[in-house]
Short mmCIF file of C-alpha atoms and ligand atoms in Angstrom, two decimals:
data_model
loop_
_atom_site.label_atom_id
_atom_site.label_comp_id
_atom_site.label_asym_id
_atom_site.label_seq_id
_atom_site.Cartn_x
_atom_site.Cartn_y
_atom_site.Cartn_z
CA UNK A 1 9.68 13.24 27.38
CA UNK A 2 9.76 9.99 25.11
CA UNK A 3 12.83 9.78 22.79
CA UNK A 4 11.22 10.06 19.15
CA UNK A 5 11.89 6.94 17.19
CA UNK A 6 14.46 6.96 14.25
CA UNK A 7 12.59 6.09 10.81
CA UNK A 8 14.83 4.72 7.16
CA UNK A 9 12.39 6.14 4.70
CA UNK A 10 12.82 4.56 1.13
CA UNK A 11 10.73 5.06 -1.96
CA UNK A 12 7.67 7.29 -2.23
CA UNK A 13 4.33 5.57 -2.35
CA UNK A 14 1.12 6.70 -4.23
CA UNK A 15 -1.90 4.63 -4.44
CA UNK A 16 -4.10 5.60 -6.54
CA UNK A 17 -8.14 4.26 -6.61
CA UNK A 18 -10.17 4.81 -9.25
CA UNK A 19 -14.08 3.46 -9.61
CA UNK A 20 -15.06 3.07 -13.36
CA UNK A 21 -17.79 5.23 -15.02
CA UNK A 22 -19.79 2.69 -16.74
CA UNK A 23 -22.61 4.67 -18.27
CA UNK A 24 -19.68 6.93 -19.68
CA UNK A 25 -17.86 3.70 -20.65
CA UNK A 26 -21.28 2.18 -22.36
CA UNK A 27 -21.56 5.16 -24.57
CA UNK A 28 -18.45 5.88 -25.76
CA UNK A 29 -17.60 4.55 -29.35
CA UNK A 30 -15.29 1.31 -29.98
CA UNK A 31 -12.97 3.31 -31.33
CA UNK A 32 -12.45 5.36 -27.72
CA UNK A 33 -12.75 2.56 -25.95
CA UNK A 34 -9.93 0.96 -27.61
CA UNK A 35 -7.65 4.21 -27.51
CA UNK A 36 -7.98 4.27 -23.71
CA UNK A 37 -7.35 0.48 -23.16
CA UNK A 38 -4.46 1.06 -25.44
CA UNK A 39 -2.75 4.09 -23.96
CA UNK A 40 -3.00 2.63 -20.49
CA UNK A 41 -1.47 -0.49 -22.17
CA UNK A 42 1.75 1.93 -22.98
CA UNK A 43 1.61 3.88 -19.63
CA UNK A 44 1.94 0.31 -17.64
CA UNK A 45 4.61 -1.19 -20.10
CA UNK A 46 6.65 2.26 -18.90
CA UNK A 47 5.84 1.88 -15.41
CA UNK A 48 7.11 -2.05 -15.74
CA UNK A 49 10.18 -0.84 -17.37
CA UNK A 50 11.11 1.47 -14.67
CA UNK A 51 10.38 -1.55 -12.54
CA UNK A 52 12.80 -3.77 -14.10
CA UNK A 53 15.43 -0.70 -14.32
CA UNK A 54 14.75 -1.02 -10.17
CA UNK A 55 14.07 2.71 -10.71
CA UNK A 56 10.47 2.61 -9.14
CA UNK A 57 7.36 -0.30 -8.82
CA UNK A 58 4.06 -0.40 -9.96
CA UNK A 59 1.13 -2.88 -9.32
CA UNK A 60 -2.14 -2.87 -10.71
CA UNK A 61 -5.64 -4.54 -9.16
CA UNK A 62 -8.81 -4.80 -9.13
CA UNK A 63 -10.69 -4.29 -6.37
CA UNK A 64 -13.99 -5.87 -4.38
CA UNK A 65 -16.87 -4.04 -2.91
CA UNK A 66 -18.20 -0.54 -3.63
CA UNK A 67 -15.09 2.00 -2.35
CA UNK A 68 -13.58 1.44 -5.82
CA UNK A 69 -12.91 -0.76 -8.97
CA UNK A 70 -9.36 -0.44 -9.48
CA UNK A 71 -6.09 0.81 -7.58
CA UNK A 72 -3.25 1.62 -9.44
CA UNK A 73 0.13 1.51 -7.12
CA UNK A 74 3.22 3.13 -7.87
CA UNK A 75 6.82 3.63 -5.71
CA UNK A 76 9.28 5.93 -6.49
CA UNK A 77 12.50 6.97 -5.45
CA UNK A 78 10.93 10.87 -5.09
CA UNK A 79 7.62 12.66 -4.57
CA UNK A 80 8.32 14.45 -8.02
CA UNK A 81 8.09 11.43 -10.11
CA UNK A 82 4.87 10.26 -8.36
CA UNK A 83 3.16 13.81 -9.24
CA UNK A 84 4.38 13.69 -12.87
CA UNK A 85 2.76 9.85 -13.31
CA UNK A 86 -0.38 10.93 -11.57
CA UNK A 87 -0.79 14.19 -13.76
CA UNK A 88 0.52 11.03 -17.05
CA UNK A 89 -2.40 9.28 -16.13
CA UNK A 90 -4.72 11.73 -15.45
CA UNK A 91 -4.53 12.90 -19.06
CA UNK A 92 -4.81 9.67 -20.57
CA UNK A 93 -8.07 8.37 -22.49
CA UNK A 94 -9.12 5.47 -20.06
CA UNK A 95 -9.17 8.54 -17.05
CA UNK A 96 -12.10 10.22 -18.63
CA UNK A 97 -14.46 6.99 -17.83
CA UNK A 98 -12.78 6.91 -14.17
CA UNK A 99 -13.58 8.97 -11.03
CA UNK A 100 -11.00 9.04 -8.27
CA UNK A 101 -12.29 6.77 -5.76
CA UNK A 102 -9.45 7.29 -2.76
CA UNK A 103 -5.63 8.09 -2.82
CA UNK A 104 -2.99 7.82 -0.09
CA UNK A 105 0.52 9.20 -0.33
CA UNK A 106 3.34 7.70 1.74
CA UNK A 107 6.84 6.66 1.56
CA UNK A 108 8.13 3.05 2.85
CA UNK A 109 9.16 3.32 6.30
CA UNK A 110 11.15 1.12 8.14
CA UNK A 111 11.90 2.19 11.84
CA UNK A 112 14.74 1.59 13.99
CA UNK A 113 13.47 -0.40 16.83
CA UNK A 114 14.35 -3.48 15.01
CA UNK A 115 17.57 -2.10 13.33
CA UNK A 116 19.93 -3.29 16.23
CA UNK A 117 23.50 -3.48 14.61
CA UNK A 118 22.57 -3.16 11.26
CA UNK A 119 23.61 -0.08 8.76
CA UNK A 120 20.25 0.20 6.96
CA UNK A 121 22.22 2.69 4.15
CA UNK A 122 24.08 0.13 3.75
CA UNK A 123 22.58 -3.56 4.67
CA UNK A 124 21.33 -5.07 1.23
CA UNK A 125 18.18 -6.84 3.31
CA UNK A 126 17.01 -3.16 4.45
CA UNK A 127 17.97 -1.56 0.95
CA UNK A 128 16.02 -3.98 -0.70
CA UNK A 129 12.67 -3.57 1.90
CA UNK A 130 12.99 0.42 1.47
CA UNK A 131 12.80 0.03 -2.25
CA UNK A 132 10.92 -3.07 -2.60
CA UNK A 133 9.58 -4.66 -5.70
CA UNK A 134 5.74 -4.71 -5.17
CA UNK A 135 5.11 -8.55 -4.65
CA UNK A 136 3.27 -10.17 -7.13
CA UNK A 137 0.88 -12.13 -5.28
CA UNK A 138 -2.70 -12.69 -6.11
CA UNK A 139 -4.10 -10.50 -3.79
CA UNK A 140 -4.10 -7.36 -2.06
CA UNK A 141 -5.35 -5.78 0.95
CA UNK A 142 -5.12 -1.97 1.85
CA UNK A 143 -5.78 0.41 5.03
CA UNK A 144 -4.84 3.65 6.67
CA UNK A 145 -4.15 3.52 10.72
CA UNK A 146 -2.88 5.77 13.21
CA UNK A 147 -1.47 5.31 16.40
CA UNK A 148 -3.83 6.53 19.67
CA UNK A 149 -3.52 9.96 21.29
CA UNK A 150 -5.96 9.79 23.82
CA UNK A 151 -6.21 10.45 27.86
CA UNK A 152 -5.30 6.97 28.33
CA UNK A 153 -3.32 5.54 25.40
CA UNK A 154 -1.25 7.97 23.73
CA UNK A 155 1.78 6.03 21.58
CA UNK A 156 4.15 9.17 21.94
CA UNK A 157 3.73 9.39 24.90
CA UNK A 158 4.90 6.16 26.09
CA UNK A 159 8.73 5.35 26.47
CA UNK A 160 10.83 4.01 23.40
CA UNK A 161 12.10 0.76 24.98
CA UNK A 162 8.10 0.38 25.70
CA UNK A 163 7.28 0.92 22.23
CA UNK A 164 9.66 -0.88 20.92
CA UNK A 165 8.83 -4.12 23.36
CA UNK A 166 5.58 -3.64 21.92
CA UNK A 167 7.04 -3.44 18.23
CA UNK A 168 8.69 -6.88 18.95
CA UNK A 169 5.62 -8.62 20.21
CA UNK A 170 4.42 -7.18 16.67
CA UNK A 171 6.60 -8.42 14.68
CA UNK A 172 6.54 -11.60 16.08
CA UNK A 173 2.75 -12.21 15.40
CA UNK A 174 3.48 -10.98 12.07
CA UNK A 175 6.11 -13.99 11.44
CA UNK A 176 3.78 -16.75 12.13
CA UNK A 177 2.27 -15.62 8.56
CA UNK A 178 5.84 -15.85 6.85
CA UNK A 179 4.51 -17.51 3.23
CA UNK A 180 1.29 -16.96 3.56
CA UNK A 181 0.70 -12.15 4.11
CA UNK A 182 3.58 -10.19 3.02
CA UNK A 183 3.39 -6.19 4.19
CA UNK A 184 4.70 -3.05 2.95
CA UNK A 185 4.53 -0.41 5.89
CA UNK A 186 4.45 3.35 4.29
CA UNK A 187 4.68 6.22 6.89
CA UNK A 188 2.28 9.03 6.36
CA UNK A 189 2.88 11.80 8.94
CA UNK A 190 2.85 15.00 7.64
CA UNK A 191 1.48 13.18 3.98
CA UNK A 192 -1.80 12.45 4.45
CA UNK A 193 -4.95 12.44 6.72
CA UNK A 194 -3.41 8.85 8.56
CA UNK A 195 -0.10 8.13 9.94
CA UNK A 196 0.82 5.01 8.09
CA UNK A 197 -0.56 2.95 4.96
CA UNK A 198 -0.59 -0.97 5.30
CA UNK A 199 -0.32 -2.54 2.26
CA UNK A 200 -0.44 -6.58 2.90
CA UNK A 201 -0.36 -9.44 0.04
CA UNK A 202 -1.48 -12.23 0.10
CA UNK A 203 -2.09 -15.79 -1.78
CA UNK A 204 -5.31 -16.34 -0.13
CA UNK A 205 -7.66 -13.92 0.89
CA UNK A 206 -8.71 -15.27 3.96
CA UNK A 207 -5.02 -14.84 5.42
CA UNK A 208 -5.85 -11.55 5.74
CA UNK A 209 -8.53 -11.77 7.93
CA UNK A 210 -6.57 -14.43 10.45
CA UNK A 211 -3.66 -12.28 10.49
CA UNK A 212 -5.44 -8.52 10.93
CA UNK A 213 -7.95 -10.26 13.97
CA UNK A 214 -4.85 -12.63 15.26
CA UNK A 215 -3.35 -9.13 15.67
CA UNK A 216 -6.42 -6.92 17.19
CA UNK A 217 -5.22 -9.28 20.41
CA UNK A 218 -1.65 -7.85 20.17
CA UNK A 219 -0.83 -4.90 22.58
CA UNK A 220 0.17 -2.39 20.44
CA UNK A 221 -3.22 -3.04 18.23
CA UNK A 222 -5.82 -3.41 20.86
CA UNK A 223 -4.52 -0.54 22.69
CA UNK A 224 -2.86 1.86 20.32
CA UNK A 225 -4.44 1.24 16.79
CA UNK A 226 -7.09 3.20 15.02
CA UNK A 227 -7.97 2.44 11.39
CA UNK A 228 -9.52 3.70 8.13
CA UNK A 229 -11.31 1.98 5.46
CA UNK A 230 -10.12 -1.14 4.33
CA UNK A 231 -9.84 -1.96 0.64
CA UNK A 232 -9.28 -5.44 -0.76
CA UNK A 233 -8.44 -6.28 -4.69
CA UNK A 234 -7.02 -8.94 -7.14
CA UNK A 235 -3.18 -8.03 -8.75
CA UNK A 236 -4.37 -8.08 -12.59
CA UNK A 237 -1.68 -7.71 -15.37
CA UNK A 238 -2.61 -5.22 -17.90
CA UNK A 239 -3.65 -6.77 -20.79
CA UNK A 240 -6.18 -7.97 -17.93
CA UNK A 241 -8.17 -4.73 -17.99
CA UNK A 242 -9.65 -5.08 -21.49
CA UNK A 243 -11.45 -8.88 -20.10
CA UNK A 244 -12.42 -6.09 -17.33
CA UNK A 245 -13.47 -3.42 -19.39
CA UNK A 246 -15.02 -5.51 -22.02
CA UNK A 247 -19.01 -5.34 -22.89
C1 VOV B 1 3.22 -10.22 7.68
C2 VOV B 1 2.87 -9.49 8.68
C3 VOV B 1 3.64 -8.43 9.41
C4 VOV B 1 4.93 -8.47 9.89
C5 VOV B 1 5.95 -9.61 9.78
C6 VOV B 1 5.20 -7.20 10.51
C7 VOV B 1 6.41 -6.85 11.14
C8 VOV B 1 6.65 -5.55 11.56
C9 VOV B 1 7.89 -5.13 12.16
C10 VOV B 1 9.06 -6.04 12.46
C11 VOV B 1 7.78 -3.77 12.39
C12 VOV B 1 8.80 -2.87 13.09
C13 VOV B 1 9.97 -2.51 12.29
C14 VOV B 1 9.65 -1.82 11.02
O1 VOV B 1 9.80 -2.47 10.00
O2 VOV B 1 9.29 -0.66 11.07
C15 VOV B 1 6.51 -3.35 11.90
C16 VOV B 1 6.07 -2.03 11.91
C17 VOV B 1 4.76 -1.68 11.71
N1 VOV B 1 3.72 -2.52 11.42
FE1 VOV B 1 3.87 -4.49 11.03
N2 VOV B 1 4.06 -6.42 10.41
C18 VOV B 1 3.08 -7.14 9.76
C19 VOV B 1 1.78 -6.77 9.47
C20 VOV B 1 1.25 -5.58 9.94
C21 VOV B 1 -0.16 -5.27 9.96
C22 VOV B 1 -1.27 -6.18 9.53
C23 VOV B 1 -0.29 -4.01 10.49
C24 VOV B 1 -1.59 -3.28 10.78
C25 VOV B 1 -1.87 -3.38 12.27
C26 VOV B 1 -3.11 -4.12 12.61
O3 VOV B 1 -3.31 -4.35 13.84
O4 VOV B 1 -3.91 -4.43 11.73
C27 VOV B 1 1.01 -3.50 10.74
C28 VOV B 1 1.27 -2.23 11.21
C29 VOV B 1 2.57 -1.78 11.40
C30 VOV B 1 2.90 -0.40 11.65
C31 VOV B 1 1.89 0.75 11.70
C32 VOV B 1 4.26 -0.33 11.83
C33 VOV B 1 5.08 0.93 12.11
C34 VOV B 1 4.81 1.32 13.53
C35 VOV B 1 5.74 2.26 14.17
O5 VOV B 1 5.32 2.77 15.21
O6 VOV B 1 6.85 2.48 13.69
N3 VOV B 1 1.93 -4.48 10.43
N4 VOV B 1 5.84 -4.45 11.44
#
């Protein structure tokens, strides 16, 4: 049987979608309105102190099309934390004129097909990728995959030097778009409904596109990738949600 492949897990990932209620949002008084643009005000400047105490990360966007308005993204170093700022948020004021949209939980995952020689409890380059600071580029693009099981193309199934051959030729596409798409890979088994979470940034929206297609050609996509829905937002800061909520 194929030798399972070693994972480094790091911080614990929730993202969080949320589509705005704007009939709810229209009728509520100024004075509500202002209470729930305020308290989410607080709850962020928490979540960015934590960030700067490297104790967690937290990014905040709005997003294109009709899946959802906004995705709220938070990594922490355990599962219990996450819970505890989902159930925060949920009680806040600006959550009563938002309907959950979509949520994924996942924890960063590096694996160790490209570990060669390298302590990742140890190496500061792998430390710093399994806790990572959420970049804060302008744009973001987000979707669930999983790996093929099928009669013909089953990932487990196939050898580990195979896969990880395959996980080179990956990577490799992947570089060409150093600058231009950073990723955050989150592993999912046993989480949610999809194996892994791809979270990629970008400066220019468009990247995405060239690098997700450039990559359909790649082995291990065309062959052994399935995905979910695909989400795309803005990073906003949060004083940029009252321009957003704003009548
Ligand atoms: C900037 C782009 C970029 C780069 C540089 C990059 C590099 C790498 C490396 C070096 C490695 C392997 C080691 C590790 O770190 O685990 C990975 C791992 C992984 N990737 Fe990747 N990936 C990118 C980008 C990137 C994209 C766009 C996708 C979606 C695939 C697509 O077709 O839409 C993806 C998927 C994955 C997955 C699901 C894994 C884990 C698979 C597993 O079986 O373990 N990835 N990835």
């Amino acid at each position: 049987m194929p030798e399972a492949v070693e994972t480094f897990d790091g911080w614990y990932c929730l993202h969080d979608f949320r589509k705005v209620d704007w009939n709810a949002w229209k009728l509520a008084s100024q004075e509500e309105r202002d209470q729930a643009l305020n308290e989410f005000n607080e709850l962020m400047q928490g979540w960015e102190e934590i960030e700067s105490n490297r104790e967690g990360s937290v990014g905040f966007y709005q997003m294109i099309g009709q899946k959802a308005d906004l995705l709220i993204m938070n990594l922490r170093p355990t599962m219990d934390e996450l819970t505890d700022l989902e159930t925060a948020f949920n009680k806040t004021k600006l959550a009563e004129f938002l309907i959950p949209a979509y949520s994924f939980v996942s924890v960063v995952e590096l694996s160790a097909y490209m570990a060669k020689g390298k302590d990742p409890d140890t190496d500061p380059e792998f430390q710093a990728r399994l806790k990572p600071v959420l970049p804060k580029w302008e744009h973001i693009c987000f979707y669930p995959m999983d790996r093929k099981k099928d009669a013909v193309n089953n990932w487990f199934m196939e050898e580990k030097d195979e896969r990880g051959r395959l996980m080179y030729e990956h990577g490799m596409t992947g570089r060409k778009y150093a600058g231009k798409v950073r990723q955050i890979i989150t592993g999912s088994i046993g989480f949610d409904d999809w194996e892994w979470g791809v979270t990629l940034y970008a400066h220019e929206m468009i990247q995405f596109k060239k690098l997700i297609y450039e990559m359909r050609f790649d082995e291990v996509s065309a062959r052994f990738a399935d995905f979910g829905e695909f989400f795309i937002g803005h990073r906003k800061t949060k004083e940029d949600l009252n321009q957003i909520m704003a009548l």
